[in-house]
């Protein structure tokens, strides 16, 4: 009896005490709340600098500015969670818009033209996903190559010049220029896509497979998950959402520009990483990506209000991306 007590005492004595988490570790566990607080703080500061910042018109303008980024970030989140990413989404957005615009200018019904543009986007995503999942080409190399090819297609279609598209159906224009309950339709579309995407990523069985692949691809394969098939569908989704962004851009501005999506891939990646996604895979939420998009959009809006040259915006976006990646690396060091 005494021997058992002694062993138990020894076992208790050598059992390490739980390590107290640092403030940084606790911060990373409530990433979405932290981002929301940063956004609120930034908005309060900007409202003091510019009294017009918190007006309804300016807030709507800010949210309109992040719609395409927010939509594309939903797909980018899925790609990042799987351990990959998609650098071709900006060019797919451009190609989709100019293809639909060119077909409409040649007399095709705009809804049919938009459908064809979406199908073209789907096919590009399927091709990208097949090469990444089946042929095992690195996502960076594959999507960078597709970026050049698809962007080239957009330039060929338009000969490098934006196309003014007139005569489109009012029902189509309503998507980009209409309002519901005083809020632009585009914002409603983005919110619906984000809510559906967030729900599916939290509850769908297929989403769990994406997280498993991103956490440990070999283990996921050995457990019976069709990794190559899942990856193909991931890049189909990223391309479809990018294609939708291109069509909505056409609806909003009635212009098909071959440069409409240039740089969008970096903004989307920055938004996702700010929102909690990781370049190493296995982490990230759609809601976090939306909050990241809002933060990036708020920073861009701040630059405009402060009369900072538009040429500085890409520099700031790059710095934000570097900061987000650094935060991601520090987070993983802390967990290790």
Coordinates of C-alpha atoms in Angstrom, one line a residue:
X1 CA 0.0 0.0 0.0
X2 CA 2.8 2.4 1.0
X3 CA 4.7 1.4 -2.2
X4 CA 1.6 2.3 -4.4
X5 CA 1.3 5.6 -2.6
X6 CA 5.0 6.3 -3.1
X7 CA 4.8 5.5 -6.8
X8 CA 1.7 7.7 -7.2
X9 CA 3.5 10.5 -5.4
X10 CA 6.6 10.1 -7.7
X11 CA 4.3 10.1 -10.7
X12 CA 2.7 13.3 -9.6
X13 CA 6.0 14.9 -8.8
X14 CA 7.5 14.3 -12.2
X15 CA 4.4 15.3 -14.2
X16 CA 5.2 18.6 -15.8
X17 CA 3.0 21.6 -14.9
X18 CA 1.1 23.0 -17.8
X19 CA 3.1 25.7 -19.5
X20 CA 1.6 29.1 -19.1
X21 CA 0.7 30.6 -22.4
X22 CA 2.2 33.9 -23.4
X23 CA 0.1 36.9 -24.3
X24 CA 1.1 36.4 -28.0
X25 CA -0.1 32.8 -27.9
X26 CA -3.5 33.8 -26.3
X27 CA -3.8 36.5 -29.0
X28 CA -3.4 34.0 -31.9
X29 CA -6.2 31.9 -30.4
X30 CA -8.7 34.7 -30.8
X31 CA -7.5 35.9 -34.2
X32 CA -10.9 36.8 -35.7
X33 CA -11.8 38.9 -32.6
X34 CA -8.4 40.6 -32.6
X35 CA -8.8 41.6 -36.3
X36 CA -12.3 42.9 -35.6
X37 CA -10.9 45.0 -32.8
X38 CA -8.1 46.3 -35.0
X39 CA -10.6 47.3 -37.7
X40 CA -12.8 49.1 -35.1
X41 CA -9.7 50.9 -33.7
X42 CA -8.5 51.9 -37.2
X43 CA -12.0 53.2 -38.1
X44 CA -12.1 55.3 -34.9
X45 CA -8.7 56.8 -35.7
X46 CA -9.7 57.5 -39.3
X47 CA -13.0 59.1 -38.1
X48 CA -10.9 61.6 -36.0
X49 CA -8.7 62.3 -39.0
X50 CA -11.5 62.6 -41.4
X51 CA -15.1 63.4 -40.1
X52 CA -16.5 61.9 -43.4
X53 CA -15.0 58.5 -42.9
X54 CA -17.8 57.0 -40.8
X55 CA -20.6 58.3 -43.0
X56 CA -22.9 55.8 -44.6
X57 CA -21.8 56.7 -48.1
X58 CA -18.1 56.3 -47.3
X59 CA -18.6 53.0 -45.5
X60 CA -20.6 51.6 -48.4
X61 CA -17.8 52.8 -50.8
X62 CA -15.3 51.0 -48.6
X63 CA -17.2 47.8 -48.6
X64 CA -17.9 48.0 -52.3
X65 CA -14.1 48.3 -52.7
X66 CA -13.6 44.9 -51.0
X67 CA -16.4 42.9 -52.7
X68 CA -14.2 41.2 -55.3
X69 CA -11.4 40.6 -52.8
X70 CA -13.9 39.2 -50.4
X71 CA -15.4 36.8 -52.9
X72 CA -12.0 35.6 -54.2
X73 CA -10.7 35.3 -50.6
X74 CA -13.4 32.6 -50.0
X75 CA -11.8 30.4 -52.6
X76 CA -8.3 31.4 -51.6
X77 CA -9.0 30.3 -48.0
X78 CA -9.9 26.8 -49.2
X79 CA -6.7 26.6 -51.2
X80 CA -4.5 27.8 -48.3
X81 CA -6.2 25.4 -45.9
X82 CA -5.3 22.6 -48.3
X83 CA -1.6 23.6 -48.2
X84 CA -1.6 25.4 -51.6
X85 CA -2.6 28.7 -53.0
X86 CA -3.7 30.1 -56.4
X87 CA -1.8 32.9 -58.1
X88 CA -4.0 32.7 -61.2
X89 CA -7.2 34.1 -59.6
X90 CA -6.5 37.7 -60.7
X91 CA -6.0 36.7 -64.3
X92 CA -9.1 34.4 -64.2
X93 CA -11.1 37.4 -63.0
X94 CA -9.8 39.5 -65.9
X95 CA -10.4 36.8 -68.5
X96 CA -13.9 36.1 -67.3
X97 CA -15.0 39.8 -67.5
X98 CA -13.5 40.4 -70.9
X99 CA -14.8 37.2 -72.4
X100 CA -18.3 37.9 -71.2
X101 CA -18.0 41.5 -72.5
X102 CA -16.7 40.6 -75.9
X103 CA -19.4 38.0 -76.4
X104 CA -22.0 40.6 -75.4
X105 CA -20.6 43.1 -77.8
X106 CA -21.0 40.6 -80.6
X107 CA -24.7 40.3 -79.9
X108 CA -24.9 37.4 -77.4
X109 CA -27.3 37.6 -74.5
X110 CA -25.3 38.9 -71.6
X111 CA -26.6 36.1 -69.3
X112 CA -25.4 33.5 -71.7
X113 CA -22.1 35.3 -72.2
X114 CA -21.7 35.4 -68.4
X115 CA -22.4 31.6 -68.2
X116 CA -19.8 30.9 -70.9
X117 CA -17.3 33.0 -69.0
X118 CA -18.0 31.1 -65.9
X119 CA -17.6 27.7 -67.7
X120 CA -14.3 28.9 -69.1
X121 CA -13.2 29.8 -65.5
X122 CA -14.3 26.4 -64.3
X123 CA -12.3 24.7 -67.0
X124 CA -9.2 26.7 -66.2
X125 CA -9.6 25.7 -62.5
X126 CA -10.1 22.1 -63.4
X127 CA -6.9 22.1 -65.5
X128 CA -4.9 23.8 -62.7
X129 CA -6.3 21.4 -60.1
X130 CA -5.6 18.3 -62.3
X131 CA -2.0 19.2 -62.8
X132 CA -1.5 20.0 -59.1
X133 CA -3.4 17.0 -57.7
X134 CA -2.7 14.3 -60.3
X135 CA 0.6 15.3 -61.9
X136 CA 1.9 16.7 -58.6
X137 CA 3.2 20.0 -60.0
X138 CA 4.0 22.5 -57.3
X139 CA 1.0 25.0 -56.8
X140 CA 3.3 28.0 -57.0
X141 CA 4.7 26.9 -60.4
X142 CA 1.4 25.8 -61.8
X143 CA -0.7 28.7 -60.8
X144 CA 2.1 31.2 -61.8
X145 CA 2.2 29.6 -65.2
X146 CA -1.6 29.7 -65.5
X147 CA -1.6 33.3 -64.5
X148 CA 0.6 34.2 -67.5
X149 CA -1.4 32.1 -69.9
X150 CA -4.9 33.3 -68.8
X151 CA -3.8 36.9 -68.5
X152 CA -2.4 36.6 -72.0
X153 CA -5.8 35.4 -73.2
X154 CA -7.4 38.5 -71.7
X155 CA -5.0 40.7 -73.5
X156 CA -5.5 38.9 -76.8
X157 CA -9.3 39.2 -76.5
X158 CA -9.2 42.9 -76.0
X159 CA -6.0 43.8 -77.8
X160 CA -4.9 45.2 -74.5
X161 CA -7.5 47.9 -74.3
X162 CA -10.6 48.1 -72.1
X163 CA -14.0 47.5 -73.8
X164 CA -17.0 49.6 -73.1
X165 CA -20.0 47.3 -73.1
X166 CA -23.4 48.8 -73.6
X167 CA -26.9 47.4 -74.1
X168 CA -26.7 44.8 -71.3
X169 CA -29.9 43.6 -69.7
X170 CA -31.1 45.7 -66.7
X171 CA -31.4 42.4 -64.7
X172 CA -27.7 41.8 -65.2
X173 CA -26.8 45.4 -64.4
X174 CA -28.8 45.1 -61.2
X175 CA -26.1 42.7 -59.9
X176 CA -23.4 45.3 -60.0
X177 CA -25.4 48.6 -59.8
X178 CA -28.6 47.8 -57.9
X179 CA -29.5 48.1 -54.3
X180 CA -31.5 46.0 -51.8
X181 CA -32.8 47.8 -48.7
X182 CA -30.4 50.7 -49.4
X183 CA -27.4 48.4 -49.6
X184 CA -25.7 47.6 -52.9
X185 CA -26.5 44.2 -54.4
X186 CA -22.8 43.4 -54.7
X187 CA -22.4 43.6 -50.9
X188 CA -25.3 41.2 -50.4
X189 CA -23.8 38.8 -52.9
X190 CA -20.5 38.9 -51.1
X191 CA -22.1 38.3 -47.7
X192 CA -24.2 35.4 -49.0
X193 CA -21.1 33.7 -50.5
X194 CA -19.1 34.3 -47.3
X195 CA -21.8 32.9 -45.1
X196 CA -22.3 29.8 -47.3
X197 CA -18.5 29.3 -47.5
X198 CA -18.0 29.7 -43.8
X199 CA -20.8 27.3 -42.9
X200 CA -19.5 24.7 -45.3
X201 CA -15.9 25.0 -44.1
X202 CA -17.1 24.6 -40.5
X203 CA -19.6 21.7 -41.0
X204 CA -19.3 19.9 -44.3
X205 CA -17.5 16.6 -44.5
X206 CA -15.7 17.6 -47.6
X207 CA -14.2 20.6 -45.8
X208 CA -12.8 18.3 -43.1
X209 CA -11.0 16.5 -45.9
X210 CA -9.5 19.8 -47.0
X211 CA -8.2 20.5 -43.4
X212 CA -6.8 16.9 -43.2
X213 CA -4.9 17.3 -46.5
X214 CA -3.5 20.7 -45.4
X215 CA -2.4 19.3 -42.0
X216 CA -0.8 16.1 -43.3
X217 CA -1.3 15.1 -46.9
X218 CA 0.3 11.7 -46.6
X219 CA -1.8 10.7 -43.6
X220 CA -4.9 12.0 -45.4
X221 CA -4.1 9.8 -48.4
X222 CA -3.4 6.7 -46.3
X223 CA -6.7 7.3 -44.5
X224 CA -8.5 6.9 -47.8
X225 CA -9.1 10.5 -48.9
X226 CA -8.9 11.0 -52.7
X227 CA -6.4 13.8 -52.4
X228 CA -6.0 14.5 -56.1
X229 CA -9.7 14.6 -56.6
X230 CA -10.2 17.0 -53.6
X231 CA -7.4 19.3 -54.9
X232 CA -9.0 19.4 -58.4
X233 CA -12.3 20.6 -56.8
X234 CA -10.5 23.1 -54.7
X235 CA -9.0 24.9 -57.7
X236 CA -12.3 24.6 -59.6
X237 CA -13.8 26.6 -56.7
X238 CA -11.1 29.2 -56.6
X239 CA -11.4 29.7 -60.4
X240 CA -15.3 29.8 -60.3
X241 CA -15.3 32.5 -57.6
X242 CA -12.6 34.5 -59.5
X243 CA -14.7 34.1 -62.7
X244 CA -17.8 35.4 -60.8
X245 CA -15.8 38.4 -59.6
X246 CA -14.9 39.2 -63.2
X247 CA -18.6 39.0 -64.3
X248 CA -19.7 41.1 -61.4
X249 CA -17.0 43.7 -62.2
X250 CA -18.4 43.9 -65.8
X251 CA -21.9 44.4 -64.3
X252 CA -20.7 47.1 -62.0
X253 CA -18.7 49.2 -64.4
X254 CA -20.0 48.1 -67.8
X255 CA -16.3 47.9 -68.9
X256 CA -14.4 44.8 -69.7
X257 CA -10.8 45.5 -68.7
X258 CA -7.9 43.0 -69.2
X259 CA -6.3 44.4 -66.1
X260 CA -9.4 44.3 -63.8
X261 CA -7.9 41.5 -61.7
X262 CA -4.2 42.4 -61.7
X263 CA -2.8 42.2 -58.2
X264 CA -6.0 40.7 -56.8
X265 CA -4.2 37.4 -55.9
X266 CA -1.8 39.1 -53.5
X267 CA -4.6 41.1 -51.9
X268 CA -6.6 37.9 -51.4
X269 CA -3.7 36.0 -50.0
X270 CA -2.9 38.9 -47.6
X271 CA -6.6 39.0 -46.5
X272 CA -6.6 35.3 -45.8
X273 CA -3.4 35.2 -43.9
X274 CA -4.4 38.3 -41.9
X275 CA -7.6 36.4 -41.1
X276 CA -5.8 33.4 -39.7
X277 CA -5.0 31.1 -42.7
X278 CA -1.5 29.7 -42.8
X279 CA 0.9 29.2 -45.7
X280 CA 1.7 25.8 -44.2
X281 CA -1.9 24.6 -44.5
X282 CA -4.5 23.1 -42.2
X283 CA -5.7 26.5 -40.7
X284 CA -8.0 29.3 -41.8
X285 CA -11.6 30.3 -41.8
X286 CA -13.8 32.1 -44.4
X287 CA -15.0 34.6 -41.7
X288 CA -11.4 35.4 -40.9
X289 CA -10.7 36.0 -44.6
X290 CA -13.6 38.5 -44.8
X291 CA -12.3 40.3 -41.8
X292 CA -8.9 40.4 -43.4
X293 CA -10.4 41.8 -46.6
X294 CA -12.2 44.5 -44.6
X295 CA -8.9 45.4 -42.9
X296 CA -7.0 45.6 -46.2
X297 CA -9.9 47.7 -47.7
X298 CA -9.9 50.0 -44.7
X299 CA -6.2 50.6 -45.0
X300 CA -6.6 51.4 -48.8
X301 CA -9.4 53.7 -47.9
X302 CA -7.2 55.4 -45.3
X303 CA -4.6 56.1 -48.0
X304 CA -7.2 57.7 -50.2
X305 CA -8.5 59.9 -47.4
X306 CA -5.0 60.9 -46.5
X307 CA -4.4 61.9 -50.2
X308 CA -1.7 59.3 -50.6
X309 CA -0.8 58.5 -54.2
X310 CA -2.5 55.4 -55.6
X311 CA 0.9 54.1 -56.6
X312 CA 1.7 53.7 -52.9
X313 CA -1.2 51.3 -52.4
X314 CA 0.5 48.3 -53.9
X315 CA 3.5 49.1 -51.7
X316 CA 1.3 49.2 -48.6
X317 CA -0.4 45.9 -49.7
X318 CA 3.0 44.3 -50.0
X319 CA 4.0 45.5 -46.6
X320 CA 0.7 44.2 -45.1
X321 CA 1.3 40.8 -46.7
X322 CA 4.9 40.7 -45.4
X323 CA 3.6 41.6 -41.9
X324 CA 0.9 38.9 -42.1
X325 CA 3.3 36.2 -43.2
X326 CA 5.7 37.3 -40.4
X327 CA 2.8 37.0 -37.9
X328 CA 2.0 33.6 -39.3
X329 CA 5.6 32.4 -38.9
X330 CA 5.8 33.7 -35.3
X331 CA 2.5 32.0 -34.5
X332 CA 3.9 28.6 -35.6
X333 CA 7.1 29.2 -33.7
X334 CA 5.0 29.9 -30.6
X335 CA 3.0 26.7 -31.1
X336 CA 6.2 24.7 -31.6

